Amino acid sequence: AQSVTQLDSQVPVFEEAPVELRCNYSSSVSVYLFWYVQYPNQGLQLLLKYLSGSTLVKGINGFEAEFNKSQTSFHLRKPSVHISDTAEYFCAVSGWGGYQKVTFGIGTKLQVIP
Amino acid sequence: NAGVTQTPKFQVLKTGQSMTLQCAQDMNHNSMYWYRQDPGMGLRLIYYSASEGTTDKGEVPNGYNVSRLNKREFSLRLESAAPSQTSVYFCASGTELDTEQFFGPGTRLTVL
């Protein structure tokens, strides 16, 4: 079984400040990790993904995440946020190899304050 | 490419009514999924289809049925709607290679 914990349900941050959204996972097998973003009244879209290789993954809109196997974490960061980053962010995990179900966290709402 | 499309966008039902949510994808993906999204609960998998001709239960299948009509289409049916099924429903499709998923815009369903 696998699970995802997003430690913060809401994160307020001032515009142009840095932000970190935290994600921890548990799994008995090797994993793929994802961050998705959901803008108001829209579906989810992929922000970035970790499959293998470099533990620092860069995504769209200036976001990046670092895979830390020893701490089972995959935190999302952005050095300077913009108003347009206001959205809900979901961390997700799946196992390797063939078809695997994806488990989503409950989401973190990022509110960028002007 | 339209990606993943869902119909309808909004629906209001009375308790006991039935309806079918439609989903189609044009990315030639084998896997398709139905999720529901409720405040504070994230996305919960209702049913999925790993390939054409197969369907399996997810985390919250009770009260729902699905049909994988062909490779493109995956429908979700509520036979007798209940207020507890008020939610936003998302369809997604994906690749088996790395399980990345592509989501539709969602259907907002209210059951009175």
Short mmCIF file of C-alpha atoms in Angstrom, two decimals:
data_model
loop_
_atom_site.label_atom_id
_atom_site.label_comp_id
_atom_site.label_asym_id
_atom_site.label_seq_id
_atom_site.Cartn_x
_atom_site.Cartn_y
_atom_site.Cartn_z
CA ALA A 1 0.00 0.00 0.00
CA GLN A 2 1.11 3.55 -0.58
CA SER A 3 0.07 6.86 0.90
CA VAL A 4 0.78 10.57 0.58
CA THR A 5 0.75 13.20 3.32
CA GLN A 6 0.59 16.86 2.51
CA LEU A 7 1.47 18.56 5.74
CA ASP A 8 -0.18 21.92 5.13
CA SER A 9 -3.77 22.36 4.02
CA GLN A 10 -3.29 26.08 3.32
CA VAL A 11 -0.21 28.19 2.76
CA PRO A 12 -0.49 31.98 2.54
CA VAL A 13 2.54 33.78 1.13
CA PHE A 14 3.25 37.30 -0.05
CA GLU A 15 3.88 37.94 -3.73
CA GLU A 16 7.56 37.61 -4.73
CA ALA A 17 8.35 35.62 -1.55
CA PRO A 18 9.64 32.03 -1.73
CA VAL A 19 7.36 29.11 -0.96
CA GLU A 20 7.73 25.44 -0.05
CA LEU A 21 4.83 22.98 -0.13
CA ARG A 22 5.59 19.82 1.79
CA CYS A 23 4.86 16.25 0.75
CA ASN A 24 5.81 12.97 2.40
CA TYR A 25 4.99 9.54 1.05
CA SER A 26 5.12 5.94 2.12
CA SER A 27 5.46 2.93 -0.13
CA SER A 28 6.86 -0.57 0.05
CA VAL A 29 8.18 -0.35 -3.51
CA SER A 30 10.12 2.12 -5.62
CA VAL A 31 8.01 5.07 -6.64
CA TYR A 32 7.21 7.66 -9.20
CA LEU A 33 6.27 11.04 -7.72
CA PHE A 34 4.19 13.87 -9.13
CA TRP A 35 2.97 17.35 -8.35
CA TYR A 36 -0.25 18.53 -9.99
CA VAL A 37 -1.79 22.00 -9.91
CA GLN A 38 -5.49 22.81 -9.98
CA TYR A 39 -6.60 26.34 -10.80
CA PRO A 40 -10.11 27.38 -9.70
CA ASN A 41 -12.88 25.52 -11.52
CA GLN A 42 -10.44 23.53 -13.64
CA GLY A 43 -9.08 20.01 -13.77
CA LEU A 44 -5.63 19.03 -12.55
CA GLN A 45 -2.58 19.52 -14.72
CA LEU A 46 0.90 18.12 -14.26
CA LEU A 47 3.45 20.50 -12.76
CA LEU A 48 6.40 18.11 -12.62
CA LYS A 49 7.31 14.47 -12.10
CA TYR A 50 10.14 12.37 -10.72
CA LEU A 51 10.75 9.05 -12.42
CA SER A 52 14.44 8.37 -11.86
CA GLY A 53 17.84 10.04 -12.17
CA SER A 54 18.52 13.51 -10.80
CA THR A 55 16.70 14.09 -7.54
CA LEU A 56 16.06 17.75 -8.39
CA VAL A 57 13.20 18.04 -10.84
CA LYS A 58 12.22 21.22 -12.63
CA GLY A 59 8.68 21.83 -13.80
CA ILE A 60 6.54 24.43 -15.43
CA ASN A 61 6.04 27.99 -14.15
CA GLY A 62 9.37 28.06 -12.29
CA PHE A 63 8.52 25.30 -9.80
CA GLU A 64 10.97 22.60 -8.75
CA ALA A 65 10.90 19.66 -6.37
CA GLU A 66 13.52 17.51 -4.70
CA PHE A 67 13.18 13.79 -4.15
CA ASN A 68 14.68 12.72 -0.83
CA LYS A 69 14.56 8.95 -0.50
CA SER A 70 15.90 8.80 3.04
CA GLN A 71 13.26 11.22 4.29
CA THR A 72 10.57 9.92 1.88
CA SER A 73 9.81 13.47 0.87
CA PHE A 74 9.11 15.33 -2.35
CA HIS A 75 8.73 18.99 -1.39
CA LEU A 76 7.73 21.58 -3.98
CA ARG A 77 9.48 24.95 -4.09
CA LYS A 78 9.41 28.23 -5.96
CA PRO A 79 11.88 31.05 -5.22
CA SER A 80 9.45 33.89 -6.02
CA VAL A 81 5.69 33.42 -6.31
CA HIS A 82 3.26 35.39 -8.43
CA ILE A 83 -0.42 36.11 -7.97
CA SER A 84 -1.15 33.68 -10.78
CA ASP A 85 0.31 30.82 -8.67
CA THR A 86 -2.75 30.95 -6.43
CA ALA A 87 -4.16 27.44 -6.82
CA GLU A 88 -4.41 24.07 -5.12
CA TYR A 89 -1.43 21.75 -5.39
CA PHE A 90 -1.60 17.97 -5.15
CA CYS A 91 1.26 15.58 -4.50
CA ALA A 92 0.83 12.06 -5.90
CA VAL A 93 2.70 8.74 -5.82
CA SER A 94 2.60 5.52 -7.81
CA GLY A 95 4.66 2.35 -7.85
CA TRP A 96 7.01 1.32 -10.63
CA GLY A 97 6.45 -1.14 -13.35
CA GLY A 98 3.48 -1.58 -15.64
CA TYR A 99 0.09 -0.35 -14.59
CA GLN A 100 0.04 1.19 -11.13
CA LYS A 101 -2.68 3.17 -9.44
CA VAL A 102 -1.86 6.70 -8.42
CA THR A 103 -2.52 7.88 -4.87
CA PHE A 104 -3.15 11.59 -4.39
CA GLY A 105 -2.66 13.73 -1.29
CA ILE A 106 -5.49 15.89 -0.01
CA GLY A 107 -4.02 19.05 -1.52
CA THR A 108 -2.45 22.30 -0.33
CA LYS A 109 -4.09 25.60 -1.15
CA LEU A 110 -1.51 28.23 -1.99
CA GLN A 111 -2.79 31.76 -1.51
CA VAL A 112 -0.53 34.49 -2.86
CA ILE A 113 -1.14 37.81 -1.15
CA PRO A 114 -0.46 40.98 -3.16
CA ASN B 1 -6.08 17.56 -29.75
CA ALA B 2 -8.93 18.12 -27.32
CA GLY B 3 -7.28 15.98 -24.62
CA VAL B 4 -9.86 14.69 -22.13
CA THR B 5 -13.42 15.94 -22.49
CA GLN B 6 -16.30 15.49 -20.07
CA THR B 7 -20.03 16.08 -20.37
CA PRO B 8 -22.02 17.59 -18.84
CA LYS B 9 -20.18 20.38 -17.01
CA PHE B 10 -22.95 20.84 -14.44
CA GLN B 11 -25.87 18.69 -13.36
CA VAL B 12 -28.53 18.85 -10.66
CA LEU B 13 -30.39 15.65 -9.79
CA LYS B 14 -33.07 14.70 -7.33
CA THR B 15 -32.48 11.80 -4.96
CA GLY B 16 -33.18 8.54 -6.76
CA GLN B 17 -32.64 9.82 -10.28
CA SER B 18 -30.07 8.24 -12.55
CA MET B 19 -27.56 9.74 -14.91
CA THR B 20 -24.44 8.95 -16.91
CA LEU B 21 -21.31 11.08 -16.99
CA GLN B 22 -19.46 10.85 -20.27
CA CYS B 23 -15.70 11.00 -20.81
CA ALA B 24 -13.60 10.75 -23.95
CA GLN B 25 -9.90 11.09 -24.69
CA ASP B 26 -8.07 11.47 -27.97
CA MET B 27 -4.53 10.68 -26.80
CA ASN B 28 -4.66 6.94 -27.53
CA HIS B 29 -4.21 6.14 -23.84
CA ASN B 30 -4.97 2.66 -22.60
CA SER B 31 -5.78 3.66 -19.00
CA MET B 32 -8.75 5.73 -17.91
CA TYR B 33 -10.00 6.75 -14.46
CA TRP B 34 -12.93 8.30 -12.63
CA TYR B 35 -12.31 10.34 -9.48
CA ARG B 36 -14.46 12.37 -7.17
CA GLN B 37 -13.17 15.46 -5.39
CA ASP B 38 -14.63 16.59 -2.10
CA PRO B 39 -13.40 19.41 0.17
CA GLY B 40 -10.65 18.26 2.50
CA MET B 41 -10.51 14.78 0.97
CA GLY B 42 -8.48 15.28 -2.16
CA LEU B 43 -9.17 12.99 -5.10
CA ARG B 44 -10.60 9.56 -4.49
CA LEU B 45 -10.58 6.90 -7.18
CA ILE B 46 -14.02 5.50 -8.00
CA TYR B 47 -13.25 3.11 -10.86
CA TYR B 48 -10.48 2.65 -13.37
CA SER B 49 -9.88 0.85 -16.62
CA ALA B 50 -6.35 -0.33 -17.31
CA SER B 51 -7.22 -1.19 -20.90
CA GLU B 52 -10.16 -1.51 -23.25
CA GLY B 53 -12.45 -4.25 -22.03
CA THR B 54 -11.37 -4.18 -18.37
CA THR B 55 -12.65 -2.21 -15.40
CA ASP B 56 -11.81 -2.39 -11.71
CA LYS B 57 -13.05 -0.85 -8.49
CA GLY B 58 -11.15 1.92 -6.84
CA GLU B 59 -11.39 3.32 -3.35
CA VAL B 60 -15.07 4.43 -3.38
CA PRO B 61 -17.05 2.39 -5.95
CA ASN B 62 -20.34 1.97 -4.08
CA GLY B 63 -23.28 3.54 -5.88
CA TYR B 64 -21.49 3.76 -9.22
CA ASN B 65 -21.03 1.67 -12.35
CA VAL B 66 -18.74 2.20 -15.31
CA SER B 67 -18.49 1.18 -18.93
CA ARG B 68 -15.37 1.25 -21.08
CA LEU B 69 -17.20 1.63 -24.36
CA ASN B 70 -14.06 1.59 -26.51
CA LYS B 71 -10.49 2.81 -26.18
CA ARG B 72 -11.59 6.45 -26.25
CA GLU B 73 -14.65 6.48 -24.00
CA PHE B 74 -15.23 5.67 -20.33
CA SER B 75 -18.61 6.48 -18.77
CA LEU B 76 -19.70 6.65 -15.14
CA ARG B 77 -23.29 5.87 -14.18
CA LEU B 78 -25.19 6.71 -11.03
CA GLU B 79 -28.17 4.36 -10.91
CA SER B 80 -29.96 5.96 -7.97
CA ALA B 81 -28.38 9.24 -6.94
CA ALA B 82 -27.96 10.13 -3.27
CA PRO B 83 -27.05 13.46 -1.63
CA SER B 84 -23.72 11.89 -0.58
CA GLN B 85 -22.80 11.75 -4.25
CA THR B 86 -22.80 15.54 -4.52
CA SER B 87 -19.25 16.18 -5.66
CA VAL B 88 -17.01 17.23 -8.52
CA TYR B 89 -16.22 14.31 -10.80
CA PHE B 90 -13.04 14.12 -12.84
CA CYS B 91 -12.16 11.76 -15.63
CA ALA B 92 -8.51 11.16 -16.44
CA SER B 93 -6.48 9.10 -18.86
CA GLY B 94 -2.89 8.02 -18.65
CA THR B 95 0.10 6.11 -19.86
CA GLU B 96 1.18 2.91 -18.18
CA LEU B 97 4.81 3.83 -18.72
CA ASP B 98 5.05 6.35 -15.90
CA THR B 99 1.41 6.70 -14.75
CA GLU B 100 1.21 10.43 -15.54
CA GLN B 101 -2.47 11.31 -15.83
CA PHE B 102 -4.31 13.87 -17.94
CA PHE B 103 -7.50 15.29 -16.49
CA GLY B 104 -10.76 16.54 -17.93
CA PRO B 105 -12.36 19.81 -16.77
CA GLY B 106 -14.76 18.08 -14.35
CA THR B 107 -18.50 17.72 -13.82
CA ARG B 108 -20.11 19.47 -10.86
CA LEU B 109 -22.96 17.28 -9.64
CA THR B 110 -25.50 18.30 -7.02
CA VAL B 111 -27.99 15.76 -5.67
CA LEU B 112 -30.93 17.29 -3.83
#
